[in-house]
Every structure is written in structure tokens, then in C-alpha cells.
PDB file of C-alpha atoms in Angstrom:
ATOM      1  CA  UNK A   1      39.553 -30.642   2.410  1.00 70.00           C
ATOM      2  CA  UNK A   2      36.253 -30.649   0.908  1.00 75.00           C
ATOM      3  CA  UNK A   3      34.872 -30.116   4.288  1.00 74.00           C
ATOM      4  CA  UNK A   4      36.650 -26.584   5.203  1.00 63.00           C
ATOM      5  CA  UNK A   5      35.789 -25.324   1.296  1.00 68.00           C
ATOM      6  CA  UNK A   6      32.224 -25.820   2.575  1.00 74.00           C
ATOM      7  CA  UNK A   7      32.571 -24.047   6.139  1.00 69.00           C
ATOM      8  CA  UNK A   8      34.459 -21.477   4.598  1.00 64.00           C
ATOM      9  CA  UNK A   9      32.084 -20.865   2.278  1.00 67.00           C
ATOM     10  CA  UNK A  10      29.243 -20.784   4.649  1.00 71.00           C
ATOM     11  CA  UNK A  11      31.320 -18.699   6.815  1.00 57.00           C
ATOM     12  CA  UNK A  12      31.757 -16.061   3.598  1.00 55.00           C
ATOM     13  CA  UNK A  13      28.037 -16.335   2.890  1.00 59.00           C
ATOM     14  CA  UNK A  14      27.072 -15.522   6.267  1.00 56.00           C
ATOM     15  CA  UNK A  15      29.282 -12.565   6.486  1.00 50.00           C
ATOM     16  CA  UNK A  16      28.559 -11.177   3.419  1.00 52.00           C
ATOM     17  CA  UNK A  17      24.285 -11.420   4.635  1.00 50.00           C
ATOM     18  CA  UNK A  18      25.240  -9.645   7.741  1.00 48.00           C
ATOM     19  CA  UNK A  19      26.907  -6.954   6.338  1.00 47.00           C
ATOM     20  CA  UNK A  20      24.172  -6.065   3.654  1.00 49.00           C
ATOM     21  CA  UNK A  21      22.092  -6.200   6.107  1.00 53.00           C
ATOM     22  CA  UNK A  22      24.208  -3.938   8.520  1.00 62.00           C
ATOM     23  CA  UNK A  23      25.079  -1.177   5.749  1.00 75.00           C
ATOM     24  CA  UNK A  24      22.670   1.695   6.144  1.00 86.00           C
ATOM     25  CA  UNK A  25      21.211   1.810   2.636  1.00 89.00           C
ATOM     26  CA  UNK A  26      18.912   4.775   0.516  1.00 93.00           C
ATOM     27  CA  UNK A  27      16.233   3.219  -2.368  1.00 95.00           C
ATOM     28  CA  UNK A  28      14.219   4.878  -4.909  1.00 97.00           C
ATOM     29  CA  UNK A  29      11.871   4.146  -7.599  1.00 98.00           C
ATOM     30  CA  UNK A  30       8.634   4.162  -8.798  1.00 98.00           C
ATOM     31  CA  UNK A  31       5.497   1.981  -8.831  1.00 98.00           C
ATOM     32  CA  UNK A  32       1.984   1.093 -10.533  1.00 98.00           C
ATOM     33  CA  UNK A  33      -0.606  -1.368  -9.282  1.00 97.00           C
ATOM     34  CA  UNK A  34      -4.079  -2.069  -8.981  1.00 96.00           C
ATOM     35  CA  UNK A  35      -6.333  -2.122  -5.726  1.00 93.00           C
ATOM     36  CA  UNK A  36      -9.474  -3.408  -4.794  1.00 90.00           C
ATOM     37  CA  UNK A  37     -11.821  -1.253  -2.747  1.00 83.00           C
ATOM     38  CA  UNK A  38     -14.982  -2.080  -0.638  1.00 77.00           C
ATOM     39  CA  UNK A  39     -16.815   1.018   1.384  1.00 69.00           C
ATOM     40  CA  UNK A  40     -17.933  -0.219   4.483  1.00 63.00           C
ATOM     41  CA  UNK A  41     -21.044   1.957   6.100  1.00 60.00           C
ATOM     42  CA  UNK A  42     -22.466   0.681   9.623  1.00 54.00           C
ATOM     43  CA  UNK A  43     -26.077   0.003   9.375  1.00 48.00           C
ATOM     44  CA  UNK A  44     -27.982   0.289   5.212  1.00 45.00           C
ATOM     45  CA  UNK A  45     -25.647   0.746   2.602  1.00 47.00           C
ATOM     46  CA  UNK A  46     -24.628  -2.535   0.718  1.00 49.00           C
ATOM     47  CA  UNK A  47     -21.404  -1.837  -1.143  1.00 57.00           C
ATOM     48  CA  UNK A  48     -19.774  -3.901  -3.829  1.00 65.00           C
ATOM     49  CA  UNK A  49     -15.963  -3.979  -4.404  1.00 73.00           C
ATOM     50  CA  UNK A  50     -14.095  -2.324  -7.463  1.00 79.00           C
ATOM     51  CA  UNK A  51     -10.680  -2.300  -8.988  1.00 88.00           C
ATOM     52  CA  UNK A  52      -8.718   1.157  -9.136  1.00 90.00           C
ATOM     53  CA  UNK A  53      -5.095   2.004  -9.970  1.00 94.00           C
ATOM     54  CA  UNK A  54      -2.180   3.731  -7.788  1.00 96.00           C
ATOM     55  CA  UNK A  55       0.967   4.870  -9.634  1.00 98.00           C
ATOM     56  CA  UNK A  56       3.913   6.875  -7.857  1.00 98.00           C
ATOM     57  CA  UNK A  57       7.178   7.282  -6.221  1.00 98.00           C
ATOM     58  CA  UNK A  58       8.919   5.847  -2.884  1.00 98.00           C
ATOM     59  CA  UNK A  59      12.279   5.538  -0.883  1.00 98.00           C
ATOM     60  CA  UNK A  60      13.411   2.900   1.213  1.00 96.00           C
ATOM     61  CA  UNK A  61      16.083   4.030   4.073  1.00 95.00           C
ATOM     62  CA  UNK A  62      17.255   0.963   6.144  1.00 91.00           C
ATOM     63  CA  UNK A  63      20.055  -0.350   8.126  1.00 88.00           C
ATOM     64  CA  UNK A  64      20.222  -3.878  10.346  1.00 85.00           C
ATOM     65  CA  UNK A  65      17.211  -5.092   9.030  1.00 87.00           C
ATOM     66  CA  UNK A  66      14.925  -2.390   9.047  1.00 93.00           C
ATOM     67  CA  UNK A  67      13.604   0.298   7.061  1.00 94.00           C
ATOM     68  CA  UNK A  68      11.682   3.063   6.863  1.00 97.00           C
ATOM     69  CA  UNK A  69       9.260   3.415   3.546  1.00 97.00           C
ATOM     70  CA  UNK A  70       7.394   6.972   2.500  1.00 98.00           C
ATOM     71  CA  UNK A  71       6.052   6.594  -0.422  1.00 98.00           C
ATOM     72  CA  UNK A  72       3.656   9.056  -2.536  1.00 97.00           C
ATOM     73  CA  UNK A  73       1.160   8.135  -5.064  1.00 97.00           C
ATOM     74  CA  UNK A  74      -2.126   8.833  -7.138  1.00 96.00           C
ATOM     75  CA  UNK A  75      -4.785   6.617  -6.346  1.00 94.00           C
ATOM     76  CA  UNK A  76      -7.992   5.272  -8.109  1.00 90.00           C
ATOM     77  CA  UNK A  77     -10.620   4.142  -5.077  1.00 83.00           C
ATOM     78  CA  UNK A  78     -14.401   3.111  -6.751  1.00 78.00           C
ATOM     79  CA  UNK A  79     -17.188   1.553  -5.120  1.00 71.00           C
ATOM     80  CA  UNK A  80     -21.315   1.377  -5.759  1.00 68.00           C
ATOM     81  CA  UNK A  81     -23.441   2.180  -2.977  1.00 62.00           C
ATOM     82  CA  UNK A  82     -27.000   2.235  -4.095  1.00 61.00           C
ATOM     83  CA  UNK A  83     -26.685   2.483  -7.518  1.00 64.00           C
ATOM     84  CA  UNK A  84     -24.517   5.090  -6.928  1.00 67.00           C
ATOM     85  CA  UNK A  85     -20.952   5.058  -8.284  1.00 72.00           C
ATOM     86  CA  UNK A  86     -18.209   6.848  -6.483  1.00 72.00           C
ATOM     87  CA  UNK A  87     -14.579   7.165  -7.778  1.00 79.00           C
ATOM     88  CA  UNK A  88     -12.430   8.887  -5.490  1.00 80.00           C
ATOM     89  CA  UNK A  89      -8.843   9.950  -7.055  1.00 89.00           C
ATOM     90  CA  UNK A  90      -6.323  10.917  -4.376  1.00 91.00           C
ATOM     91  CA  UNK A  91      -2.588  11.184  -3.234  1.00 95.00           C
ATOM     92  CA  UNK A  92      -1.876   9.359  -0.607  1.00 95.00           C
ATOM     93  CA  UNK A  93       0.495   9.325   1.342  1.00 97.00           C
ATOM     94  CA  UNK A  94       1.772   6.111   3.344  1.00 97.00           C
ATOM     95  CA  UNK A  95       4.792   6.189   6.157  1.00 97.00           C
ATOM     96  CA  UNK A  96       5.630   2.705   6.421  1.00 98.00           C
ATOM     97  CA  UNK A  97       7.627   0.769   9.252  1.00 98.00           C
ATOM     98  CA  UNK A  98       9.266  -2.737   8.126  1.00 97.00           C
ATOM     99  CA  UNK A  99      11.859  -5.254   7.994  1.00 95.00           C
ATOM    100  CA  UNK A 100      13.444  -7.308   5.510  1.00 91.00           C
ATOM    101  CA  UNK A 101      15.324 -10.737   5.438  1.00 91.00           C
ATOM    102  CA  UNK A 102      17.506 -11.933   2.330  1.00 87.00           C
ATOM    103  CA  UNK A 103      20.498 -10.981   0.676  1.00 81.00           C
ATOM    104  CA  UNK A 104      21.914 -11.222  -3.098  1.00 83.00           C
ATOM    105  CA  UNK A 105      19.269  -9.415  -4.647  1.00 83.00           C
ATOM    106  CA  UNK A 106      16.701 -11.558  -3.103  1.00 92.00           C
ATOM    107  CA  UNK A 107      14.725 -10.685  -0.344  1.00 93.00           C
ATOM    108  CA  UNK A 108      11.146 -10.987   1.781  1.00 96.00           C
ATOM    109  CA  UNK A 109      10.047  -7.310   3.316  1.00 95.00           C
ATOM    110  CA  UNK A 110       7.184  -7.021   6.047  1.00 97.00           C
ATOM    111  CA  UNK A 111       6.266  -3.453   6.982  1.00 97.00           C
ATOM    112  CA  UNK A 112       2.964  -1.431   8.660  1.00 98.00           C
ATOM    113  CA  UNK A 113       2.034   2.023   9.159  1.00 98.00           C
ATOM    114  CA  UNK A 114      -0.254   4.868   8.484  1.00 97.00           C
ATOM    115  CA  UNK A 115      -1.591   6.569   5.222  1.00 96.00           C
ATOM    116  CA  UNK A 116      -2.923  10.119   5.018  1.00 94.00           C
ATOM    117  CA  UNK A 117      -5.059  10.499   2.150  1.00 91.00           C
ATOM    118  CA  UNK A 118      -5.871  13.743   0.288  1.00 92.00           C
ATOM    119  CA  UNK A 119      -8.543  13.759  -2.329  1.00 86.00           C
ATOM    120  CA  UNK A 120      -8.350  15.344  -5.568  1.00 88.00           C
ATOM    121  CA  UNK A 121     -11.911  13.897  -7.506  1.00 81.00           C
ATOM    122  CA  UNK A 122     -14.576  12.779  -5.684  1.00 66.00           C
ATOM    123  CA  UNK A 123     -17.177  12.082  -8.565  1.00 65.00           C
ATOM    124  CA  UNK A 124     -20.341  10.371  -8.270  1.00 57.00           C
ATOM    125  CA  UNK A 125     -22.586   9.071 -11.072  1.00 56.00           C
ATOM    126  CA  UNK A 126     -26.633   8.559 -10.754  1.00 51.00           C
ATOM    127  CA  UNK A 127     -27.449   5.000 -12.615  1.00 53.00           C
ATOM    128  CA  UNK A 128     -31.277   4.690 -10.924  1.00 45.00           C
ATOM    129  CA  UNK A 129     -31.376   7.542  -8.366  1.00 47.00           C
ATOM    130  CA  UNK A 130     -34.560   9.069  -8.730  1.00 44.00           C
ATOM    131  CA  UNK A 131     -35.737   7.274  -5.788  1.00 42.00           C
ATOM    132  CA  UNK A 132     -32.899   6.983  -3.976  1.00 46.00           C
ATOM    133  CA  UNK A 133     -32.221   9.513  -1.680  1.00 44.00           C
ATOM    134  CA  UNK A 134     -28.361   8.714  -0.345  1.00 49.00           C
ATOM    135  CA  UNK A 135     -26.029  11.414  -1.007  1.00 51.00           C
ATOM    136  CA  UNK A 136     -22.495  10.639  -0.376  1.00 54.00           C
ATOM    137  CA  UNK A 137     -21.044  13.988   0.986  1.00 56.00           C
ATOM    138  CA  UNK A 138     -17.164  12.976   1.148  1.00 64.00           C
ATOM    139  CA  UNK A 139     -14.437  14.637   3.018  1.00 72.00           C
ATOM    140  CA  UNK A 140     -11.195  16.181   1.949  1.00 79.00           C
ATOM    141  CA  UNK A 141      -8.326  13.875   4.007  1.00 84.00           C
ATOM    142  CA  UNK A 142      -8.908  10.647   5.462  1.00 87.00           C
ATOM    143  CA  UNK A 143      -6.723   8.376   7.421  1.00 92.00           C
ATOM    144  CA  UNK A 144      -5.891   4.556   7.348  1.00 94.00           C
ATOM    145  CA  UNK A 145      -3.416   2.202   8.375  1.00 97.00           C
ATOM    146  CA  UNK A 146      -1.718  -0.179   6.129  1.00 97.00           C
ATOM    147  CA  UNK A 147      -0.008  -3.500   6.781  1.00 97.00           C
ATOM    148  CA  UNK A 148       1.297  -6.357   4.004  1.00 98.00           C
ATOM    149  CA  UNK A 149       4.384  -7.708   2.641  1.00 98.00           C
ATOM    150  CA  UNK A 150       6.738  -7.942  -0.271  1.00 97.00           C
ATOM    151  CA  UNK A 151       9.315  -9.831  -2.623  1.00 97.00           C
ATOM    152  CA  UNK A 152      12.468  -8.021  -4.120  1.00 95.00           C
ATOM    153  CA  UNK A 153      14.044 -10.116  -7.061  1.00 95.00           C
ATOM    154  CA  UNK A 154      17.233  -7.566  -7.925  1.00 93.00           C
ATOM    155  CA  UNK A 155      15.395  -3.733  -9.012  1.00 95.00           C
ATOM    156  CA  UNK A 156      12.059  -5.145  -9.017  1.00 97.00           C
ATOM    157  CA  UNK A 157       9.412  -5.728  -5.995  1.00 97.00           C
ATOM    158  CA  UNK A 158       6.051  -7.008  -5.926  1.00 98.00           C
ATOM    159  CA  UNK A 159       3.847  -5.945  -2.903  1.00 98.00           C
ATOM    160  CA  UNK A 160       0.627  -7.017  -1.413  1.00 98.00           C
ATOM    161  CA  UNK A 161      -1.218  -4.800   1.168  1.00 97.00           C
ATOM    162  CA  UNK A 162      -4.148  -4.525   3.298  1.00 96.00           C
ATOM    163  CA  UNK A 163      -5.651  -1.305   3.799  1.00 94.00           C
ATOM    164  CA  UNK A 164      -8.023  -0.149   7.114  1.00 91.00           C
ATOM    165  CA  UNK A 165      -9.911   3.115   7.095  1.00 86.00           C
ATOM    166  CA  UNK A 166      -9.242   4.605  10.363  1.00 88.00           C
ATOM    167  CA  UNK A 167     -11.409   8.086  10.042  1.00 80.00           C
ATOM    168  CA  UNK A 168     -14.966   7.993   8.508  1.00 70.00           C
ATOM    169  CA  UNK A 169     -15.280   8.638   4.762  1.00 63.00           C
ATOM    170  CA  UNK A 170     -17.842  10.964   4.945  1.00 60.00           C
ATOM    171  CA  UNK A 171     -19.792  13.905   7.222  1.00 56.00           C
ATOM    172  CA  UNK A 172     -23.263  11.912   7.508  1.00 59.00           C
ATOM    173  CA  UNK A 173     -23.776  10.369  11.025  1.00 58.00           C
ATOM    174  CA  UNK A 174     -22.876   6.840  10.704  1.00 60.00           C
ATOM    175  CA  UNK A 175     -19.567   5.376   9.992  1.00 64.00           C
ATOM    176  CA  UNK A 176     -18.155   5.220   6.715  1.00 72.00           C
ATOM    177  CA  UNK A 177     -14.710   3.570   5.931  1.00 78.00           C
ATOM    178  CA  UNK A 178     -13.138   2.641   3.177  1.00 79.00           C
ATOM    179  CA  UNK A 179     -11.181  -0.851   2.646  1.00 85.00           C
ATOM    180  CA  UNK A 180      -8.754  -2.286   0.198  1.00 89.00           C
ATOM    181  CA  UNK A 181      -6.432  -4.119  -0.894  1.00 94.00           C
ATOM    182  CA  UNK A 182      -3.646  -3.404  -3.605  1.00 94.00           C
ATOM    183  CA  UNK A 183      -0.886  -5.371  -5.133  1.00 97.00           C
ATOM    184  CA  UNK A 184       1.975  -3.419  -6.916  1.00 98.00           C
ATOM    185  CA  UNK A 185       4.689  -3.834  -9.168  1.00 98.00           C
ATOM    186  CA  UNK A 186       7.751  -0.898  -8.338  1.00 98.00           C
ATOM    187  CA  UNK A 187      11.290  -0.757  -9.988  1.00 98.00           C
ATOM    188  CA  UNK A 188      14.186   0.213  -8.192  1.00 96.00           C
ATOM    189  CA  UNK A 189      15.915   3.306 -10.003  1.00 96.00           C
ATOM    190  CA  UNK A 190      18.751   3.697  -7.572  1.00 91.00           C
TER     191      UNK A 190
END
């Protein structure tokens, strides 16, 4: 007896994964993280890294597994490059690919794809520039791919990504890219 309460509850557990899984399903919320950003220039410039924020809004559509993930949010990106300090502000724009595993409010997502960014700010500050002749001369949209993972626990998720420039930051002749990585805390409104 004991025996077929245990299959059969295996056998209910299973089902009941499968199907949540199987369901085609529509997420939203919002998020706010932090991300760490390193400028990476073939050839001279040394760069150091610096934390920035990202707050915004995404969907999640998915069915057997999968998902699809825009999202859209404001973006903090600094970095030093010879005593200069750039902060770039942008909205960026991500169009992730993914999959997820778990079931009863818990799960593990994996996802990758590419981000189009659009800058709003592009400030840079002077600390001890009278000698230094770099100019950063930024451009307007920039591309990059993303890649990382996350946990949901019920309405919350926690993400960690990895983020590769793909186009060149800037108009100057070498090639400019900007790195990061960002870790995020997003709710689940409905």
C-alpha cells in the first residue's frame, strides 16, 4: 500500500511538471539591478571597471520549456579611461532566447540573445586632462549580445548576465567595446 501512495504520487508530480511546462504562459514585471562595466579599447587605453544601475520592464512568453524574453530598461554604464570618466545612460533593449526547468514556483532559466542599445547621456568628466589628449567621441546605438542565467522563487527572480559588445563604442579607428556584467532582482506582476 505504501508503495502505490508513493508511485502515485510521483506519477501526479510528474504530470503536474509536464503540464506547467506544456501550458503556453505570458509574464510581466519589472526589475532593478546593478552592473559592472569594463571598456575594452585594442591597443593604449587602460580601463578600470565601475558599477552602474539598470531599472525597467520585461515579459516572458513560453510554452514546453522555452521562452522568449524582451525586456526594456534604463541603464547606468561608467568606466575611466585616462583619467577620464565616462557615464553612458541608455535604454537598452535585450531580445532574449531561453529555457527553463522547475515547477511549483521554483525554477532555473538559461537564455542568450542580442541587445540594441540607444544612448540618452553620454557625459564625460576631465579629472587631469590637460595633457591628455584622448577624446572619447561615442556613438548613438551600439550592439551586444547577452548570455546568463536565473532563479525564480514564486514572483521573484534573480538574474546574472554576461554582456559582449559586438559593434565598437566609438568613431575613432581602433576598437572600442564595452563589457559587463549585471545581476538583477525583477518581480513578477502578472
Amino acid at each position: 500500500m505504501k508503495k502505490l501512495f508513493i508511485t502515485l504520487a510521483i506519477c501526479l508530480t510528474t504530470a503536474y511538471v509536464s503540464q506547467a511546462q506544456v501550458i503556453p504562459s505570458f509574464q510581466f514585471g519589472i526589475k532593478g539591478g546593478m552592473n559592472l562595466t569594463s571598456l575594452s579599447k585594442s591597443g593604449t587605453f587602460n580601463t578600470s571597471n565601475q558599477a552602474g544601475y539598470l531599472g525597467g520592464l520585461w515579459a516572458r512568453f513560453g510554452a514546453l520549456g522555452f521562452n522568449f524574453q524582451p525586456e526594456a530598461y534604463v541603464t547606468s554604464k561608467n568606466v575611466t579611461v585616462d583619467d577620464i570618466k565616462a557615464k553612458f545612460t541608455s535604454v537598452d533593449v535585450p531580445l532574449l532566447f531561453g529555457g527553463k526547468i522547475g515547477a511549483l514556483g521554483l525554477g532555473a532559466r538559461f537564455y542568450t540573445g542580442p541587445v540594441v542599445s540607444f544612448a540618452i547621456n553620454k557625459d564625460q568628466s576631465y579629472s587631469n586632462a590637460a595633457s591628455n589628449i584622448t577624446k572619447l567621441n561615442y556613438k548613438d546605438q551600439n550592439y551586444a549580445w547577452q548570455l546568463g542565467a536565473g532563479v525564480d522563487i514564486r514572483d521573484l527572480s534573480v538574474d546574472l548576465r554576461y554582456e559582449a559588445g559586438l559593434s565598437k563604442q566609438d568613431y575613432s579607428a581602433g576598437s572600442t567595446k564595452i563589457n559587463l556584467f549585471n545581476l538583477s532582482l525583477a518581480y513578477r506582476l502578472f
